[in-house]
PDB file of C-alpha atoms in Angstrom:
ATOM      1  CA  UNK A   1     -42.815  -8.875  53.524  1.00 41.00           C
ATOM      2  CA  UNK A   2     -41.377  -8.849  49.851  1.00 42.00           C
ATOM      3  CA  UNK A   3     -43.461 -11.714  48.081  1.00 53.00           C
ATOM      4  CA  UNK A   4     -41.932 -12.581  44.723  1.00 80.00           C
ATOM      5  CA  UNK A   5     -43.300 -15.565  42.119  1.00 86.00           C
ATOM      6  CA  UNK A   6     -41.235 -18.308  44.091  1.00 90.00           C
ATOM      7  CA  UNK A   7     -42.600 -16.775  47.415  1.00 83.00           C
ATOM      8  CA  UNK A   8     -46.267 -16.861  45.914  1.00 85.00           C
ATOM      9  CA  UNK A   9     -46.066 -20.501  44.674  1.00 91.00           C
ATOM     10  CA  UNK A  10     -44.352 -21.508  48.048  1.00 90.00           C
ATOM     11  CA  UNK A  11     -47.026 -20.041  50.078  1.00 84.00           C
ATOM     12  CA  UNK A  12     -50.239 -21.621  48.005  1.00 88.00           C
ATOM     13  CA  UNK A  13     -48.968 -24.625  48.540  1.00 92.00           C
ATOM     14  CA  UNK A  14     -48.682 -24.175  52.444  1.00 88.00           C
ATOM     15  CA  UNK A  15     -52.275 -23.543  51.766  1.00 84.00           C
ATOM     16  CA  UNK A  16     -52.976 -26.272  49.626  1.00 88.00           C
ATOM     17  CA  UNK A  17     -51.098 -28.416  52.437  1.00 88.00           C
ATOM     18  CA  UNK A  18     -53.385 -27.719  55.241  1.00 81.00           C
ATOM     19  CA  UNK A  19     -55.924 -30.147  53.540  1.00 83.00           C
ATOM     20  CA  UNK A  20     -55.801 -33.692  54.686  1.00 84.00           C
ATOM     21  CA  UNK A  21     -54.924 -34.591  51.149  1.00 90.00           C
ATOM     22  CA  UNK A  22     -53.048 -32.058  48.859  1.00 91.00           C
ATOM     23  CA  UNK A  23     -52.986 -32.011  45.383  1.00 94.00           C
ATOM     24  CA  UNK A  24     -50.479 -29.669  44.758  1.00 95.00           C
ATOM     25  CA  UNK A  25     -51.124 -29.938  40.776  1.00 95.00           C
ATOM     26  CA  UNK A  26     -53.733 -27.926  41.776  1.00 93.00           C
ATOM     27  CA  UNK A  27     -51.785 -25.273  43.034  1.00 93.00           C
ATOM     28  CA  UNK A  28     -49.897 -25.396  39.543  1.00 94.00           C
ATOM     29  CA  UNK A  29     -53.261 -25.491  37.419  1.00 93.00           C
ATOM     30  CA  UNK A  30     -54.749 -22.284  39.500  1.00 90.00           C
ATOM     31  CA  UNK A  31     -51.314 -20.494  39.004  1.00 92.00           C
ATOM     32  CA  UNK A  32     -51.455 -20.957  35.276  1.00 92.00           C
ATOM     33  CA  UNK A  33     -54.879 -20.265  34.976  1.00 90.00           C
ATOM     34  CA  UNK A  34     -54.221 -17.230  36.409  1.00 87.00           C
ATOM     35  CA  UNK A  35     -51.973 -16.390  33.754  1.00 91.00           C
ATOM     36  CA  UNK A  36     -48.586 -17.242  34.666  1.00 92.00           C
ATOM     37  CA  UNK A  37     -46.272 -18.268  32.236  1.00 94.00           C
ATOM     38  CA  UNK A  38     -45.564 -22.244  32.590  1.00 93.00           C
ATOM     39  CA  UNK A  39     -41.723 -21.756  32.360  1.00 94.00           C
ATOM     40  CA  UNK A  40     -41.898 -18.853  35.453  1.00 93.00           C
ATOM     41  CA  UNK A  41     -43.988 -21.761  37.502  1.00 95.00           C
ATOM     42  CA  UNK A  42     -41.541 -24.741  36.474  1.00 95.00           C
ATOM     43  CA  UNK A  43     -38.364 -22.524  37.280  1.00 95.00           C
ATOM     44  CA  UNK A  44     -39.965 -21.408  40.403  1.00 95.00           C
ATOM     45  CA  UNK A  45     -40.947 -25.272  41.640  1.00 97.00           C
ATOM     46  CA  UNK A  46     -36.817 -26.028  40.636  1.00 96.00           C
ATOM     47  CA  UNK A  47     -35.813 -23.175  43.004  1.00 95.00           C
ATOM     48  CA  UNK A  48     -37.561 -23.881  46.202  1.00 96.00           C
ATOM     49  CA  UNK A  49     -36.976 -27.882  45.558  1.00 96.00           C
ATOM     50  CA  UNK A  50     -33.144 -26.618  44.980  1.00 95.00           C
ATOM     51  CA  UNK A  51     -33.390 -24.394  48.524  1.00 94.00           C
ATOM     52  CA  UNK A  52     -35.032 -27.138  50.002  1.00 95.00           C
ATOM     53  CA  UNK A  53     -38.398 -26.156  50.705  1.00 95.00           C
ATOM     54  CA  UNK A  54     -40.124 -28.930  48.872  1.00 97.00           C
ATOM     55  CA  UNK A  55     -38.748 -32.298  47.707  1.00 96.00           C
ATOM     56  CA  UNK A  56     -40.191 -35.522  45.401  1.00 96.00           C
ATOM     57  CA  UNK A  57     -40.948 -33.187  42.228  1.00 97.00           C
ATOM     58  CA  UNK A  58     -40.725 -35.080  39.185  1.00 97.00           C
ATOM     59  CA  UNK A  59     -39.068 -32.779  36.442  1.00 96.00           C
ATOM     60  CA  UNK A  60     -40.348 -33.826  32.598  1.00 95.00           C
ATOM     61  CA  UNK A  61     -37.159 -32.813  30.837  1.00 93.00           C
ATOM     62  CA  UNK A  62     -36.336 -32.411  27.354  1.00 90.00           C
ATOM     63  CA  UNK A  63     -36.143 -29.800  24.997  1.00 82.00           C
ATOM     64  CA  UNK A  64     -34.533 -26.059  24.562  1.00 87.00           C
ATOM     65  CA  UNK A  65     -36.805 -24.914  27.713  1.00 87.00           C
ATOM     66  CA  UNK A  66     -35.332 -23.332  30.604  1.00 86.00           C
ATOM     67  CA  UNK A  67     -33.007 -25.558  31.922  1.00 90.00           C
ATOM     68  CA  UNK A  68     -34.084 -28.416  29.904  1.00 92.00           C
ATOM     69  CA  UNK A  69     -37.818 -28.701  32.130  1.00 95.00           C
ATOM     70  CA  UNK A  70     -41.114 -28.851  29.712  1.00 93.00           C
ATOM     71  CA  UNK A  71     -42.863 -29.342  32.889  1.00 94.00           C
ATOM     72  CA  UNK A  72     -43.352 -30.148  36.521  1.00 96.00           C
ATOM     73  CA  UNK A  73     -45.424 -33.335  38.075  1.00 96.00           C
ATOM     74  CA  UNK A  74     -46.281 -32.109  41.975  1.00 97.00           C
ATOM     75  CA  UNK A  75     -48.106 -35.632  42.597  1.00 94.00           C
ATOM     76  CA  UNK A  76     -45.530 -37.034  45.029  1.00 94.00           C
ATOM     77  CA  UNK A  77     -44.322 -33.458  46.305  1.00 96.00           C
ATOM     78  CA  UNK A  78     -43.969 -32.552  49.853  1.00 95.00           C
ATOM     79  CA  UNK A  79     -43.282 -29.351  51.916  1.00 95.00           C
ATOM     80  CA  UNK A  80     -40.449 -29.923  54.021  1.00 95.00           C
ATOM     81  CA  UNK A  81     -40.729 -29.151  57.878  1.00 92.00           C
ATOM     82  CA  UNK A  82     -38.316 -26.367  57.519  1.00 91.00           C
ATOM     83  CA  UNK A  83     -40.721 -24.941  55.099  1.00 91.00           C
ATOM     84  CA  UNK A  84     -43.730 -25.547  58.068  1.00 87.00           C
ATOM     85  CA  UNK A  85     -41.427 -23.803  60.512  1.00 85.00           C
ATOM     86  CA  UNK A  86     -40.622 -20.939  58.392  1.00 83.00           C
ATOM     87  CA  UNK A  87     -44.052 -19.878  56.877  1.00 80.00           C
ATOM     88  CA  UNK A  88     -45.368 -19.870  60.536  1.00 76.00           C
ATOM     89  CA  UNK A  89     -43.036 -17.582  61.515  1.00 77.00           C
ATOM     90  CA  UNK A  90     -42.603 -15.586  58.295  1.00 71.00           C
ATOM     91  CA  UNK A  91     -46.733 -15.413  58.241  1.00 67.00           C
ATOM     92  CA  UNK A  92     -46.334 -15.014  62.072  1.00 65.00           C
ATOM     93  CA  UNK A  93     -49.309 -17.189  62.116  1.00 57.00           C
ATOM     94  CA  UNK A  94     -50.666 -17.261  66.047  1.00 52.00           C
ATOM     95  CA  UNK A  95     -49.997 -20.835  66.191  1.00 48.00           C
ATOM     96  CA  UNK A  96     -51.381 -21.458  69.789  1.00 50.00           C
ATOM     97  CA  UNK A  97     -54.913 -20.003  68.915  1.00 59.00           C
ATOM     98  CA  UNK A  98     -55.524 -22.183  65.198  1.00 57.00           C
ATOM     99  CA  UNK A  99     -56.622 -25.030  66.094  1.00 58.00           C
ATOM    100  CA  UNK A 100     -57.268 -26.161  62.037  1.00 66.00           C
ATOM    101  CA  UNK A 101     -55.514 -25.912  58.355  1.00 66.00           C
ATOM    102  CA  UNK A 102     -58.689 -23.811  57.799  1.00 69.00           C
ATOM    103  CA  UNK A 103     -58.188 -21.164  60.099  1.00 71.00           C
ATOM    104  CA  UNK A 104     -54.366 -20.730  59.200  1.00 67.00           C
ATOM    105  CA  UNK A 105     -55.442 -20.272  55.576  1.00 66.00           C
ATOM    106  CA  UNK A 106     -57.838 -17.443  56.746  1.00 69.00           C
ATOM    107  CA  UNK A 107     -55.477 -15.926  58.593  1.00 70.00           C
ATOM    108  CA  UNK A 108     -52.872 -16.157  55.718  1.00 67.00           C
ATOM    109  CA  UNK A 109     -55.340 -14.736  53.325  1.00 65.00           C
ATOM    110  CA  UNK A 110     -56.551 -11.987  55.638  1.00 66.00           C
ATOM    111  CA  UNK A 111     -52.534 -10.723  55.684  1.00 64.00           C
ATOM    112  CA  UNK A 112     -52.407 -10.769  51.840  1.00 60.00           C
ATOM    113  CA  UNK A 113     -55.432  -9.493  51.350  1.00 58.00           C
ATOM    114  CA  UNK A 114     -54.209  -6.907  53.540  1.00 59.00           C
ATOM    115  CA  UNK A 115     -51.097  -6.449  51.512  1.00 52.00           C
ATOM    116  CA  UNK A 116     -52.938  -6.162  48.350  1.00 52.00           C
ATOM    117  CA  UNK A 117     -51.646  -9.626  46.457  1.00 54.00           C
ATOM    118  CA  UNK A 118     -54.512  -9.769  44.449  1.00 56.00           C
ATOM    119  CA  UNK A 119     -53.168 -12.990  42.565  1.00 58.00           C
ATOM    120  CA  UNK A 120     -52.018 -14.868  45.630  1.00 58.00           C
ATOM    121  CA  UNK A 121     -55.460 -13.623  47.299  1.00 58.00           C
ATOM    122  CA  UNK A 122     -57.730 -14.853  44.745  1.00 63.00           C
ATOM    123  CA  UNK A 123     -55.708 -18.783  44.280  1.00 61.00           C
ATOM    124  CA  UNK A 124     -55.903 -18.759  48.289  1.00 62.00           C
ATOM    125  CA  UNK A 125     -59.537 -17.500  48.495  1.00 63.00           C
ATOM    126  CA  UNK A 126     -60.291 -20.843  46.015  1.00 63.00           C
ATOM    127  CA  UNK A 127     -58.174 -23.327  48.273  1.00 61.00           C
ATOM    128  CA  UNK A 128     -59.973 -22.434  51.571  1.00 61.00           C
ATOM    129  CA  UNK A 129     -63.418 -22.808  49.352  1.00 62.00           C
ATOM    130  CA  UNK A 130     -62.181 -26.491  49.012  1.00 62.00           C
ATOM    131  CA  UNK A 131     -61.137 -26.690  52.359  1.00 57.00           C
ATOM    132  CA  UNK A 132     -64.676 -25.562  53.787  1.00 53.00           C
ATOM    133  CA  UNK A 133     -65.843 -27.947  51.420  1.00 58.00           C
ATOM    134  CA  UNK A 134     -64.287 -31.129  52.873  1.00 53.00           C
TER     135      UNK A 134
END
């Protein structure tokens, strides 16, 4: 599987949506931590809300930024179902043997970490910390 930036973001947030409440700012924060550029992360949110994976970002707009967005609020943001669906089966997550959000996120890191997306691997490695946590 070809995993791009919009691919990576989409992907840590099915993570970060397994928990029984996301915070998908947090997905944002651990992104840019990580060093990517803020513009790359807001552009990328504006594409998958555009294709329809997620819906209810709030865009702060103003400026000579790309396409007018100086940032991205993720406090009301949802995956859509579609997005659910096609994760699964993009992932191909063995659905009928996870019984928990936890155990998809291992298996989602253990095919990454397989891949070698170090990146992705390390902000998923932090969100099932949190998710053992809870």
């Amino acid at each position: 599987m070809i995993v791009d930036t919009k691919r990576e973001i989409l992907i840590a947030l099915f993570i970060e949506y397994q928990k029984d409440i996301p915070n998908f700012n947090e997905v944002k924060r651990k992104f840019i931590e990580k060093g990517m550029d803020q513009d790359v992360f807001n552009i990328a949110i504006l594409k998958l809300e555009n294709e329809g994976f997620i819906h209810n970002v709030t865009y702060i707009k103003g400026g000579r930024k790309p396409y007018g967005i100086l940032g991205v609020r993720l406090d009301n943001a949802l995956l859509t179902g579609h997005t659910v669906r096609y994760l699964e089966d993009k992932l191909e997550l063995e659905l009928e043997n996870v019984s928990s959000g936890e155990e998809k996120a291992k298996n989602i890191l253990k095919r990454f970490t397989d891949a070698g997306f170090e990146r992705l691997e390390n902000i998923i490695a932090k969100t099932i910390a949190e998710l053992i946590k809870n």
